Coordinates of C-alpha atoms in Angstrom, one line a residue:
X131 CA 23.4 -46.4 -2.4
X132 CA 24.8 -44.6 1.0
X133 CA 27.7 -43.1 -0.7
X134 CA 25.2 -41.6 -3.2
X135 CA 23.5 -40.3 -0.1
X136 CA 26.4 -38.9 1.6
X137 CA 27.3 -37.3 -1.9
X138 CA 24.0 -35.6 -2.3
X139 CA 23.8 -34.4 1.7
X140 CA 27.8 -32.9 1.2
X141 CA 26.8 -31.1 -2.2
X142 CA 23.6 -29.4 -0.3
X143 CA 25.6 -28.5 2.5
X144 CA 27.7 -26.8 -0.4
X145 CA 25.9 -25.5 -2.1
X146 CA 23.9 -23.5 0.7
X147 CA 27.2 -22.6 1.9
X148 CA 28.4 -20.7 -1.0
X149 CA 25.2 -19.2 -1.2
X150 CA 25.7 -17.5 2.5
X151 CA 28.8 -16.8 1.9
X152 CA 28.1 -14.7 -0.7
X153 CA 26.5 -11.9 1.9
X154 CA 30.2 -11.9 3.4
X155 CA 31.9 -9.8 0.7
X156 CA 31.9 -5.9 2.0
X157 CA 35.3 -4.3 1.0
X158 CA 36.3 -4.2 -2.5
X159 CA 34.3 -3.4 -5.2
X160 CA 35.6 -7.0 -6.8
X161 CA 35.3 -9.6 -3.7
X162 CA 37.3 -12.9 -3.9
X163 CA 35.0 -15.9 -2.3
X164 CA 37.3 -19.2 -2.9
X165 CA 36.9 -19.0 -6.5
X166 CA 34.3 -16.7 -7.2
X167 CA 34.8 -13.3 -8.3
X168 CA 32.0 -10.6 -7.3
X169 CA 31.6 -7.0 -9.2
X170 CA 30.1 -4.6 -7.4
X171 CA 26.4 -4.9 -9.0
X172 CA 26.8 -8.7 -7.8
X173 CA 27.8 -7.9 -4.5
X174 CA 24.5 -5.7 -4.4
X175 CA 22.7 -8.1 -5.6
X176 CA 23.6 -10.4 -2.9
X177 CA 23.0 -8.4 -0.5
X178 CA 19.6 -7.5 -0.6
X179 CA 19.1 -11.4 -1.4
X180 CA 21.0 -12.4 1.7
X181 CA 18.7 -9.8 3.5
X182 CA 15.2 -10.7 1.8
X183 CA 16.0 -14.5 3.2
X184 CA 16.8 -13.4 6.3
X185 CA 13.7 -11.2 6.5
X186 CA 11.4 -14.0 4.9
X187 CA 13.0 -16.6 7.9
X188 CA 12.5 -13.9 10.8
X189 CA 8.6 -13.7 10.1
X190 CA 8.3 -9.9 11.8
X191 CA 7.4 -8.1 8.0
X192 CA 4.2 -10.0 6.3
X193 CA 6.1 -11.4 3.0
X194 CA 4.9 -8.7 0.7
X195 CA 6.1 -5.9 2.6
X196 CA 9.5 -7.8 2.9
X197 CA 9.4 -8.2 -1.1
X198 CA 8.5 -4.6 -2.1
X199 CA 11.7 -3.6 0.8
X200 CA 13.7 -6.1 -1.8
X201 CA 12.2 -4.3 -5.1
X202 CA 12.9 -0.8 -3.0
X203 CA 16.8 -1.6 -2.3
X204 CA 17.2 -2.7 -5.9
X205 CA 16.3 0.5 -8.0
X206 CA 18.1 2.5 -5.4
X207 CA 21.0 0.2 -5.7
X208 CA 20.5 0.8 -9.5
X209 CA 20.4 -2.7 -10.1
X210 CA 16.8 -2.1 -11.4
X211 CA 15.3 1.1 -13.7
X212 CA 13.4 2.9 -12.0
X213 CA 10.8 3.1 -14.9
X214 CA 10.7 -1.0 -14.3
X215 CA 10.4 -1.3 -10.5
X216 CA 6.5 -1.7 -11.4
X217 CA 6.5 -3.9 -14.3
X218 CA 6.0 -7.1 -12.6
X219 CA 2.1 -5.9 -12.2
X220 CA 1.5 -6.2 -15.7
X221 CA 3.8 -10.0 -15.9
X222 CA 1.5 -12.3 -17.2
X223 CA 2.0 -14.4 -13.9
X224 CA 0.4 -12.2 -11.6
X225 CA -2.4 -11.4 -13.7
X226 CA -3.1 -15.4 -13.8
X227 CA -2.4 -15.9 -10.6
X228 CA -4.9 -13.0 -9.4
X229 CA -7.8 -14.3 -12.4
X230 CA -7.5 -17.2 -10.5
X231 CA -8.1 -16.2 -7.4
X232 CA -11.6 -14.5 -8.5
X233 CA -12.8 -17.6 -10.9
X234 CA -12.5 -19.6 -7.7
X235 CA -14.7 -17.4 -5.9
X236 CA -16.9 -17.7 -8.8
X237 CA -17.4 -21.6 -9.1
X238 CA -17.5 -21.4 -5.1
X239 CA -20.6 -18.8 -5.0
X240 CA -22.2 -20.5 -7.8
X241 CA -22.5 -23.8 -5.6
X242 CA -19.9 -26.1 -7.5
X243 CA -18.0 -27.6 -4.6
X244 CA -21.2 -27.5 -2.3
X245 CA -22.5 -29.9 -5.0
X246 CA -19.4 -32.2 -4.5
X247 CA -19.4 -32.1 -1.2
X248 CA -23.1 -33.4 -0.8
X249 CA -22.6 -36.1 -2.7
X250 CA -19.5 -37.3 -0.5
X251 CA -20.8 -37.0 3.2
X252 CA -22.5 -40.0 3.0
X253 CA -19.5 -42.1 2.4
X254 CA -17.7 -40.7 5.4
X255 CA -18.3 -43.1 8.4
X256 CA -15.1 -45.0 8.1
X257 CA -12.0 -43.1 9.0
X258 CA -10.2 -44.3 6.6
X259 CA -13.0 -43.2 4.2
X260 CA -13.5 -40.3 5.5
X261 CA -9.5 -39.4 5.2
X262 CA -9.3 -40.6 2.0
X263 CA -12.6 -39.2 0.3
X264 CA -12.3 -35.3 2.1
X265 CA -8.3 -35.0 1.1
X266 CA -9.6 -36.7 -2.6
X267 CA -11.6 -33.7 -3.1
X268 CA -9.7 -30.9 -1.6
X269 CA -7.0 -32.3 -3.8
X270 CA -9.0 -32.4 -7.0
X271 CA -10.6 -28.9 -6.2
X272 CA -6.8 -27.3 -5.9
X273 CA -5.9 -28.6 -9.6
X274 CA -8.6 -25.7 -10.6
X275 CA -8.7 -23.7 -8.0
X276 CA -6.7 -21.4 -5.3
X277 CA -5.2 -24.7 -3.5
X278 CA -5.9 -22.4 -0.3
X279 CA -9.5 -21.0 -1.6
X280 CA -10.2 -24.8 -2.0
X281 CA -9.3 -25.4 1.8
X282 CA -11.0 -22.4 3.0
X283 CA -14.3 -24.2 1.2
X284 CA -13.5 -27.5 2.7
X285 CA -12.4 -26.4 6.7
X286 CA -16.0 -26.1 7.3
X287 CA -17.5 -29.1 5.9
X288 CA -14.7 -31.4 7.7
X289 CA -14.9 -29.6 11.4
X290 CA -19.3 -30.0 10.7
X291 CA -18.1 -34.2 9.3
X292 CA -15.6 -34.8 12.6
X293 CA -18.8 -33.6 14.8
X294 CA -21.0 -35.6 13.3
X295 CA -18.8 -39.0 13.8
X296 CA -17.1 -38.2 17.5
X297 CA -13.9 -37.6 15.6
X298 CA -10.5 -35.3 16.2
X299 CA -10.0 -32.9 13.8
X300 CA -6.5 -33.6 13.8
X301 CA -7.5 -37.1 12.1
X302 CA -8.6 -35.0 8.9
X303 CA -8.0 -31.5 9.3
X304 CA -3.7 -32.3 8.1
X305 CA -4.9 -34.4 5.5
X306 CA -6.7 -32.2 4.5
X307 CA -4.0 -29.5 4.2
X308 CA -1.8 -31.9 2.4
X309 CA -4.0 -32.7 0.3
X310 CA -4.7 -29.3 -0.4
X311 CA -1.0 -28.6 -1.5
X312 CA -0.7 -31.7 -3.9
X313 CA -3.9 -30.8 -5.5
X314 CA -2.0 -27.4 -6.6
X315 CA 1.1 -29.1 -8.7
X316 CA -1.8 -30.8 -10.8
X317 CA -2.3 -27.5 -13.1
X318 CA -0.3 -24.9 -14.6
X319 CA -3.0 -22.8 -12.7
X320 CA -3.3 -24.8 -9.2
X321 CA -0.8 -22.6 -7.8
X322 CA 1.3 -19.6 -7.9
X323 CA 4.3 -21.2 -8.1
X324 CA 3.3 -22.8 -11.6
X325 CA 2.2 -20.2 -13.1
X326 CA 5.6 -18.3 -12.2
X327 CA 8.1 -21.1 -13.8
X328 CA 5.0 -21.2 -16.6
X329 CA 5.5 -17.9 -17.7
X330 CA 9.7 -17.9 -16.7
X331 CA 9.8 -20.8 -19.3
X332 CA 8.3 -18.6 -21.5
X333 CA 10.8 -15.8 -21.0
X334 CA 14.0 -18.3 -22.3
X335 CA 12.0 -20.5 -24.7
X336 CA 9.3 -18.4 -26.5
X337 CA 6.8 -21.3 -25.1
X338 CA 4.9 -21.4 -21.7
X339 CA 4.1 -24.3 -19.9
X340 CA 0.3 -25.1 -20.8
X341 CA -2.2 -25.6 -18.6
X342 CA -1.7 -29.1 -18.4
X343 CA 1.9 -29.8 -19.0
X344 CA 2.4 -30.1 -14.9
X345 CA -0.5 -33.2 -14.8
X346 CA 2.2 -36.4 -16.1
X347 CA 4.2 -35.7 -13.2
X348 CA 1.9 -34.1 -10.4
X349 CA -0.8 -36.6 -11.1
X350 CA 1.1 -39.3 -10.5
X351 CA 2.6 -37.8 -7.3
X352 CA -0.4 -36.1 -6.1
X353 CA -2.2 -39.9 -6.0
X354 CA 1.1 -41.1 -4.3
X355 CA 0.6 -38.7 -1.4
X356 CA -3.3 -39.4 -1.5
X357 CA -2.6 -43.0 -0.8
X358 CA 0.3 -41.8 1.6
X359 CA -1.8 -40.3 3.6
X360 CA -4.8 -42.0 3.5
X361 CA -3.1 -45.2 4.8
X362 CA 0.0 -43.9 6.8
X363 CA 0.6 -40.8 7.1
X364 CA -2.5 -39.6 9.2
X365 CA -1.3 -42.8 12.0
X366 CA 2.0 -40.3 12.1
X367 CA 0.3 -37.8 13.9
X368 CA 1.2 -37.6 18.0
X369 CA -1.8 -39.9 19.8
X370 CA -2.4 -37.1 21.9
X371 CA -4.0 -35.3 19.2
X372 CA -6.0 -38.2 17.8
X373 CA -7.9 -38.8 21.1
X374 CA -8.5 -34.9 21.7
X375 CA -13.0 -35.6 22.1
X376 CA -14.6 -33.2 19.2
X377 CA -16.3 -30.8 21.3
X378 CA -19.8 -29.6 19.0
X379 CA -17.8 -25.7 19.3
X380 CA -14.2 -24.9 20.2
X381 CA -15.3 -22.8 23.2
X382 CA -17.3 -24.1 26.0
X383 CA -19.3 -20.6 26.2
X384 CA -20.5 -20.6 29.6
X385 CA -16.8 -20.6 30.7
X386 CA -16.4 -17.4 28.9
X387 CA -19.9 -15.5 29.1
X388 CA -21.6 -14.0 32.6
X389 CA -24.7 -12.1 33.6
X390 CA -25.1 -9.8 35.8
X391 CA -28.2 -8.1 36.4
X392 CA -28.3 -3.6 37.1
X393 CA -29.7 -3.3 40.1
X394 CA -32.0 -0.4 41.2
X395 CA -29.8 1.7 43.4
X396 CA -26.7 0.8 41.4
X397 CA -25.0 4.1 40.7
X398 CA -24.4 3.5 37.0
X399 CA -28.4 3.8 36.6
X400 CA -28.7 6.8 34.0
X401 CA -25.2 6.5 33.2
X402 CA -22.7 5.5 29.9
X403 CA -21.6 1.8 30.2
X404 CA -18.2 2.5 30.0
X405 CA -18.5 4.2 33.5
X406 CA -18.4 1.4 34.6
X407 CA -15.2 0.6 37.5
X408 CA -13.2 -2.5 36.2
X409 CA -13.4 -2.2 32.7
X410 CA -10.2 -0.3 32.1
X411 CA -7.7 -3.5 33.0
X412 CA -9.0 -4.9 30.0
X413 CA -10.0 -8.5 31.9
X414 CA -13.5 -7.6 31.3
X415 CA -15.6 -6.7 28.3
X416 CA -19.2 -6.4 28.0
X417 CA -20.2 -7.8 24.8
X418 CA -24.3 -7.0 25.3
X419 CA -27.1 -5.6 26.9
X420 CA -30.6 -7.4 27.8
X421 CA -33.2 -5.0 28.4
X422 CA -36.4 -6.0 30.3
X423 CA -38.6 -7.1 27.3
X424 CA -36.0 -9.7 26.9
X425 CA -34.1 -8.7 23.8
X426 CA -30.4 -9.0 23.2
X427 CA -28.2 -6.5 21.8
X428 CA -24.8 -5.1 20.9
X429 CA -23.2 -2.1 23.1
X430 CA -22.9 0.9 21.5
X431 CA -20.1 3.4 22.7
X432 CA -22.3 5.4 25.3
X433 CA -25.1 3.7 25.6
X434 CA -26.3 4.7 29.0
X435 CA -28.1 1.4 31.0
X436 CA -30.6 1.5 32.9
X437 CA -32.3 -0.5 36.1
X438 CA -32.6 -4.1 35.5
X439 CA -30.7 -4.1 32.5
X440 CA -28.9 -7.0 32.4
X441 CA -25.0 -6.9 31.0
X442 CA -23.5 -10.0 29.5
X443 CA -20.0 -10.4 30.5
X444 CA -17.0 -11.7 29.0
X445 CA -14.7 -13.1 31.6
X446 CA -13.2 -15.4 33.7
X447 CA -15.9 -16.5 36.3
X448 CA -13.0 -15.5 39.5
X449 CA -12.7 -11.5 38.2
X450 CA -16.4 -11.0 37.9
X451 CA -16.7 -10.5 41.9
X452 CA -14.8 -7.7 42.5
X453 CA -16.9 -5.9 39.1
X454 CA -19.6 -6.7 41.3
X455 CA -18.6 -5.4 44.8
X456 CA -17.9 -1.9 43.2
X457 CA -20.7 -0.9 40.8
X458 CA -23.6 -2.0 43.3
X459 CA -23.8 -5.4 40.4
X460 CA -26.1 -8.2 41.1
X461 CA -25.1 -12.3 39.2
X462 CA -27.3 -14.1 38.1
X463 CA -26.4 -17.4 36.5
X464 CA -23.9 -17.8 33.8
X465 CA -24.4 -17.5 30.0
X466 CA -27.7 -20.0 29.6
X467 CA -30.9 -18.4 28.5
X468 CA -29.5 -14.6 27.8
X469 CA -26.6 -16.7 25.5
X470 CA -29.4 -18.6 23.6
X471 CA -31.3 -14.9 23.3
X472 CA -27.1 -13.8 22.4
X473 CA -26.8 -16.0 19.4
X474 CA -31.1 -15.5 18.0
X475 CA -32.1 -12.4 15.7
X476 CA -29.9 -10.4 15.0
X477 CA -26.4 -11.5 17.0
X478 CA -24.5 -14.2 16.6
X479 CA -21.3 -15.7 17.8
X480 CA -19.2 -17.4 15.5
X481 CA -15.6 -19.1 15.3
X482 CA -12.7 -17.9 13.0
X483 CA -9.1 -18.8 12.0
X484 CA -7.2 -16.1 11.0
X485 CA -5.5 -16.6 7.4
X486 CA -1.6 -15.1 6.9
X487 CA -1.5 -12.1 5.8
X488 CA -5.2 -11.1 7.5
X489 CA -5.6 -7.4 8.5
X490 CA -5.1 -9.1 11.7
X491 CA -1.9 -11.0 12.2
X492 CA -0.2 -8.9 14.8
X493 CA -2.4 -6.9 15.8
X494 CA -4.2 -6.7 19.3
X495 CA -8.4 -6.5 20.0
X496 CA -8.4 -2.5 19.8
X497 CA -7.6 -3.1 16.2
X498 CA -10.9 -5.2 15.8
X499 CA -12.7 -2.7 17.6
X500 CA -11.7 0.0 15.0
X501 CA -11.8 -2.5 12.3
X502 CA -15.2 -3.7 12.9
X503 CA -16.4 -0.2 14.4
X504 CA -17.2 -1.6 17.7
X505 CA -19.8 -3.9 15.5
X506 CA -17.6 -7.0 16.6
X507 CA -16.9 -8.5 20.1
X508 CA -14.1 -10.9 20.8
X509 CA -15.5 -13.3 23.2
X510 CA -12.7 -16.0 23.2
X511 CA -9.2 -17.0 22.0
X512 CA -7.7 -20.4 21.0
X513 CA -4.1 -20.4 20.0
X514 CA -2.9 -24.2 19.1
X515 CA -5.6 -25.6 20.9
X516 CA -5.5 -24.1 23.9
X517 CA -8.2 -21.4 25.6
X518 CA -6.7 -18.4 26.2
X519 CA -9.1 -16.7 29.1
X520 CA -7.1 -13.9 30.4
X521 CA -6.3 -10.6 29.5
X522 CA -7.7 -10.4 25.9
X523 CA -7.1 -7.1 25.0
X524 CA -3.0 -7.2 26.0
X525 CA -3.2 -10.4 23.3
X526 CA -1.8 -9.9 19.7
X527 CA -3.3 -11.7 17.2
X528 CA -0.9 -14.0 15.1
X529 CA -2.0 -16.6 12.0
X530 CA -3.7 -19.9 13.1
X531 CA -5.5 -18.0 16.3
X532 CA -9.4 -18.9 16.2
X533 CA -10.9 -16.3 17.4
X534 CA -14.9 -16.8 19.1
X535 CA -16.6 -13.2 17.4
X536 CA -20.1 -11.8 18.8
X537 CA -21.7 -9.9 15.8
X538 CA -24.4 -9.5 14.0
X539 CA -26.0 -12.3 12.0
X540 CA -26.8 -10.2 8.7
X541 CA -23.2 -9.0 8.5
X542 CA -20.9 -11.3 10.5
X543 CA -19.6 -14.2 7.3
X544 CA -18.9 -10.9 5.6
X545 CA -16.8 -9.1 8.5
X546 CA -14.9 -11.9 8.8
X547 CA -13.9 -12.2 5.2
X548 CA -12.5 -8.5 5.3
X549 CA -11.1 -9.6 8.3
X550 CA -9.1 -12.1 6.5
X551 CA -10.4 -15.0 8.7
X552 CA -12.3 -18.3 7.7
X553 CA -15.5 -19.1 9.8
X554 CA -15.0 -22.4 11.6
X555 CA -18.9 -23.3 12.4
X556 CA -21.1 -25.7 10.2
X557 CA -22.2 -24.3 6.7
X558 CA -25.1 -25.2 5.7
X559 CA -24.6 -26.0 2.0
X560 CA -25.9 -24.7 -0.7
X561 CA -26.9 -26.4 -3.6
X562 CA -27.2 -23.6 -6.1
X563 CA -29.1 -23.8 -9.1
X564 CA -28.3 -26.6 -11.2
X565 CA -28.2 -24.5 -14.1
X566 CA -26.1 -21.8 -12.8
X567 CA -23.1 -24.4 -11.6
X568 CA -23.7 -26.2 -15.6
X569 CA -22.6 -22.4 -16.6
X570 CA -20.1 -21.6 -14.5
X571 CA -18.7 -25.1 -15.3
X572 CA -19.2 -24.3 -18.9
X573 CA -17.2 -20.8 -18.8
X574 CA -14.6 -22.6 -17.3
X575 CA -13.9 -25.0 -19.4
X576 CA -14.1 -23.0 -22.3
X577 CA -11.7 -20.5 -21.0
X578 CA -9.6 -23.8 -20.6
X579 CA -10.3 -25.0 -23.8
X580 CA -8.9 -21.5 -25.4
X581 CA -5.8 -21.9 -22.8
X582 CA -4.6 -25.7 -24.0
X583 CA -5.6 -24.8 -27.7
X584 CA -3.5 -21.9 -27.2
X585 CA -5.9 -19.6 -29.3
X586 CA -5.2 -16.8 -26.5
X587 CA -2.5 -16.5 -23.2
X588 CA -4.0 -18.6 -20.0
X589 CA -3.8 -14.1 -18.5
X590 CA -6.0 -13.0 -21.2
X591 CA -8.8 -16.1 -21.2
X592 CA -9.6 -15.7 -17.8
X593 CA -9.5 -12.2 -17.6
X594 CA -12.1 -12.9 -19.9
X595 CA -14.3 -15.9 -18.0
X596 CA -14.0 -13.2 -15.0
X597 CA -16.1 -10.6 -17.4
X598 CA -18.8 -13.8 -18.3
X599 CA -19.3 -14.1 -15.1
X600 CA -19.6 -10.9 -14.0
X601 CA -22.0 -9.9 -16.8
X602 CA -24.3 -13.3 -16.2
X603 CA -24.5 -12.0 -12.3
X604 CA -22.6 -15.5 -11.1
X605 CA -19.8 -12.8 -9.6
X606 CA -21.6 -10.0 -8.5
X607 CA -19.7 -6.8 -9.3
X608 CA -19.2 -5.7 -6.1
X609 CA -17.2 -8.6 -4.6
X610 CA -14.7 -8.9 -7.9
X611 CA -11.9 -8.0 -5.8
X612 CA -12.7 -9.8 -2.6
X613 CA -11.2 -12.7 -3.5
X614 CA -7.6 -11.4 -4.8
X615 CA -5.0 -12.2 -1.4
X616 CA -3.5 -8.9 -2.6
X617 CA 0.1 -10.0 -0.2
X618 CA 0.9 -12.5 -2.6
X619 CA -0.1 -10.1 -5.7
X620 CA 2.3 -7.4 -4.2
X621 CA 4.9 -10.6 -3.2
X622 CA 5.3 -11.3 -7.1
X623 CA 4.6 -8.0 -8.6
X624 CA 7.7 -6.8 -6.5
X625 CA 9.7 -10.4 -6.7
X626 CA 9.6 -10.3 -10.5
X627 CA 12.0 -7.3 -10.9
X628 CA 14.2 -8.2 -8.0
X629 CA 14.4 -12.2 -10.9
X630 CA 15.4 -9.8 -12.8
X631 CA 18.2 -8.2 -11.5
X632 CA 19.9 -11.9 -10.4
X633 CA 20.0 -12.8 -14.0
X634 CA 21.1 -9.2 -15.5
X635 CA 24.0 -9.2 -13.0
X636 CA 25.7 -11.9 -14.1
X637 CA 24.8 -13.5 -10.3
X638 CA 22.7 -16.7 -11.6
X639 CA 25.1 -17.5 -14.1
X640 CA 28.0 -17.1 -11.5
X641 CA 26.3 -19.3 -9.1
X642 CA 25.1 -21.7 -11.7
X643 CA 28.8 -21.9 -12.2
X644 CA 29.9 -23.3 -9.1
X645 CA 26.9 -25.9 -8.7
X646 CA 28.4 -27.6 -11.8
X647 CA 32.0 -27.2 -10.2
X648 CA 30.4 -28.9 -7.3
X649 CA 28.5 -31.4 -9.6
X650 CA 31.6 -31.9 -12.1
X651 CA 31.0 -35.5 -13.0
X652 CA 27.6 -36.7 -11.3
X653 CA 24.7 -38.1 -13.2
X654 CA 22.3 -35.4 -14.4
X655 CA 19.5 -37.0 -12.6
X656 CA 21.4 -36.1 -8.9
X657 CA 22.1 -32.7 -10.1
X658 CA 18.0 -32.5 -10.9
X659 CA 17.7 -34.3 -7.5
X660 CA 19.8 -31.4 -5.8
X661 CA 17.5 -28.5 -7.1
X662 CA 14.5 -30.2 -6.3
X663 CA 15.8 -30.9 -2.3
X664 CA 17.1 -27.2 -2.4
X665 CA 13.7 -25.7 -3.8
X666 CA 11.8 -27.2 -1.4
X667 CA 14.2 -26.3 1.7
X668 CA 13.6 -22.7 0.8
X669 CA 9.8 -23.3 0.5
X670 CA 9.5 -24.6 4.0
X671 CA 11.1 -21.7 5.6
X672 CA 9.7 -18.6 3.2
X673 CA 6.9 -18.3 0.9
X674 CA 6.4 -20.7 -2.3
X675 CA 6.1 -17.9 -5.1
X676 CA 9.8 -16.0 -3.8
X677 CA 11.4 -19.5 -3.8
X678 CA 10.1 -19.7 -7.3
X679 CA 10.8 -16.8 -8.6
X680 CA 14.6 -17.4 -7.4
X681 CA 14.9 -21.0 -7.9
X682 CA 14.0 -20.7 -11.9
X683 CA 16.9 -18.9 -13.0
X684 CA 19.5 -20.5 -11.0
X685 CA 17.7 -23.9 -12.6
X686 CA 18.0 -22.3 -15.6
X687 CA 21.4 -21.2 -15.6
X688 CA 22.1 -24.9 -14.9
X689 CA 20.6 -26.6 -17.3
X690 CA 22.0 -24.4 -19.7
X691 CA 25.7 -24.9 -18.2
X692 CA 24.8 -28.8 -18.8
X693 CA 23.7 -28.3 -22.6
X694 CA 20.3 -29.8 -21.2
X695 CA 16.7 -29.0 -22.0
X696 CA 16.3 -26.5 -19.1
X697 CA 12.7 -28.0 -19.1
X698 CA 13.0 -31.3 -16.5
X699 CA 14.6 -28.1 -14.3
X700 CA 12.0 -26.0 -14.0
X701 CA 9.7 -28.4 -13.2
X702 CA 11.6 -29.5 -10.7
X703 CA 11.2 -26.4 -9.1
X704 CA 7.9 -26.0 -9.9
X705 CA 7.5 -29.4 -7.6
X706 CA 9.9 -28.4 -5.0
X707 CA 8.4 -24.9 -4.5
X708 CA 4.9 -26.7 -3.6
X709 CA 6.1 -29.1 -1.3
X710 CA 6.1 -27.4 1.7
X711 CA 5.4 -30.3 4.3
X712 CA 7.7 -29.4 7.6
X713 CA 6.7 -26.4 8.9
X714 CA 3.1 -24.9 9.6
X715 CA 4.3 -21.6 8.1
X716 CA 5.8 -22.9 4.6
X717 CA 2.3 -23.0 3.2
X718 CA -0.3 -20.6 4.2
X719 CA -2.6 -24.3 4.2
X720 CA -0.8 -25.3 6.9
X721 CA -1.0 -22.5 8.8
X722 CA -5.3 -22.3 8.6
X723 CA -5.5 -25.6 10.2
X724 CA -2.7 -25.4 12.6
X725 CA -5.2 -23.8 14.9
X726 CA -8.5 -25.8 14.2
X727 CA -7.1 -29.1 14.4
X728 CA -5.2 -28.4 17.9
X729 CA -1.4 -29.1 16.3
X730 CA 1.8 -27.7 17.6
X731 CA 4.8 -26.4 15.4
X732 CA 6.4 -30.1 15.3
X733 CA 3.4 -32.2 14.6
X734 CA 3.8 -31.0 11.4
X735 CA 7.0 -33.0 10.2
X736 CA 6.1 -36.1 11.3
X737 CA 3.9 -36.6 8.7
X738 CA 5.3 -34.4 5.9
X739 CA 9.3 -35.8 6.3
X740 CA 8.3 -39.1 4.9
X741 CA 6.1 -37.6 2.4
X742 CA 8.6 -35.2 1.1
X743 CA 11.4 -38.5 1.3
X744 CA 8.7 -39.7 -1.5
X745 CA 7.9 -37.2 -4.0
X746 CA 12.2 -37.2 -4.1
X747 CA 12.5 -40.5 -5.1
X748 CA 9.2 -40.6 -7.6
X749 CA 9.6 -37.0 -8.8
X750 CA 13.0 -37.1 -10.0
X751 CA 12.9 -40.2 -12.5
X752 CA 9.1 -38.9 -13.5
X753 CA 10.2 -35.6 -14.3
X754 CA 13.1 -37.2 -16.4
X755 CA 10.8 -39.8 -17.9
X756 CA 7.9 -37.2 -19.5
X757 CA 10.8 -34.4 -19.7
X758 CA 14.1 -35.7 -21.2
X759 CA 17.1 -34.0 -21.7

């Protein structure tokens, strides 16, 4: 067993080394790398691929931008014909991903998930049952909804139940994120890599993987994963995270909001709020004003101040005194009574986490103000469980950050959605109308049945389901495109032509030949395991959909060279692309729980590495059992 493990590790390193070596050929139209000969087109696509991987790992630019750069370079280099550059947008995989996202939103609006949650909440008293039930629900939901959408639905519920039982959110949120990833691999629509693999199989064999073709392997892995997480995995989360308290709110509001009154003798009377001396350095922000009649309102640009106005300031208390001295303002108290007024009637405070791909990622407070039309005020910021209190205007937001925002109660949820954020406040569970829930489920079931029976392709039946949801007003027309993750759509649409270029230039077959040479005489099950591990490795550092686009053609080339069925190799790529458990950047589900759970970057591998090892040991024999060579 030790020799086999050593060979496996060495083969993995050698294959990665070959891929890296491809990037150093820079002098001649034909380049020799060991026994690997590259023609001009192969050299060019290798350079594009290496640059793309570097940009993905670097993380400076969003993944859809990186994919667009790769596509543009391929077109300029003549690797992709100009008329084929946008063919990816009409690819069935892209259409299916978009339709699944819209259907997920329709099911959410119908109240299906809320109904399930309402039923299971009484069974969360015990910590183990709490983990098991919440993780199982999100795993099941992720099989039929986009897995990130399923996690977004369950995230506020998980925080509410943690608060109710006085448990640290860290106990539940990482299991919840991992459960959403596990559930996604159980059906053809649970995650974009499965959709991509299904459609690529159709391209090479004329028949796509069906809706439940992923289930025999995926369900077994999901059950094993949920049991591991419940019985052992959560114990691997650092003890310091599990011991953290579970307050009603992440932010202590009274440490952020301070009330000052404009005195009769103040030089600010009759002047706009922008004239307050001391606001320029960005350490203090006026988030509201309460007039003498008591109603608290948000600030408007140019709003004039009157004697007796009470200003609600966002500031560290130690920085307020200089402002008082400069402007003849008088301190009342830290926010208590006025805070209560601030969060009732027209205004509210809400916590939200920034999703990866949000328009706020990499932006600052000034962008937030412009994007919201000054209708949202930043009150607090937390990153990896730590509150950031000073000079918020100079902070750049990151995916996983939690923002405490103040805005109009009627609009704040819609604004968070438009900004690419998920609210963390406890949701009022809306059970919806039983009739609407039944209709929504029936439409979805009919669509799946039509797809499984191969009456119509999945892309078509899901688009038809969306049309029916619109006609029955289960999904409002104005919200039709709200749930579509456009960065993922752009990523897939751009990477599909790039993946085709890998094949048309012959590079995929060349790499497959090298892999076959390295693994000559080795059992096929070890080669499948190697493909699975390499795919896992890539998925942990770059987007999982991009991983599937890159690895699927290579897996097919290896199977073709071995003279065996490509199906087990496709399945190995599908499983590996969904196994991003080592870092918070490998999958958006991991990123979403980073802030609310108070995790550090290095916390994920503690539970994720044993889980990935167990998946490899279970997946390889299962794949060969269900999909024989």
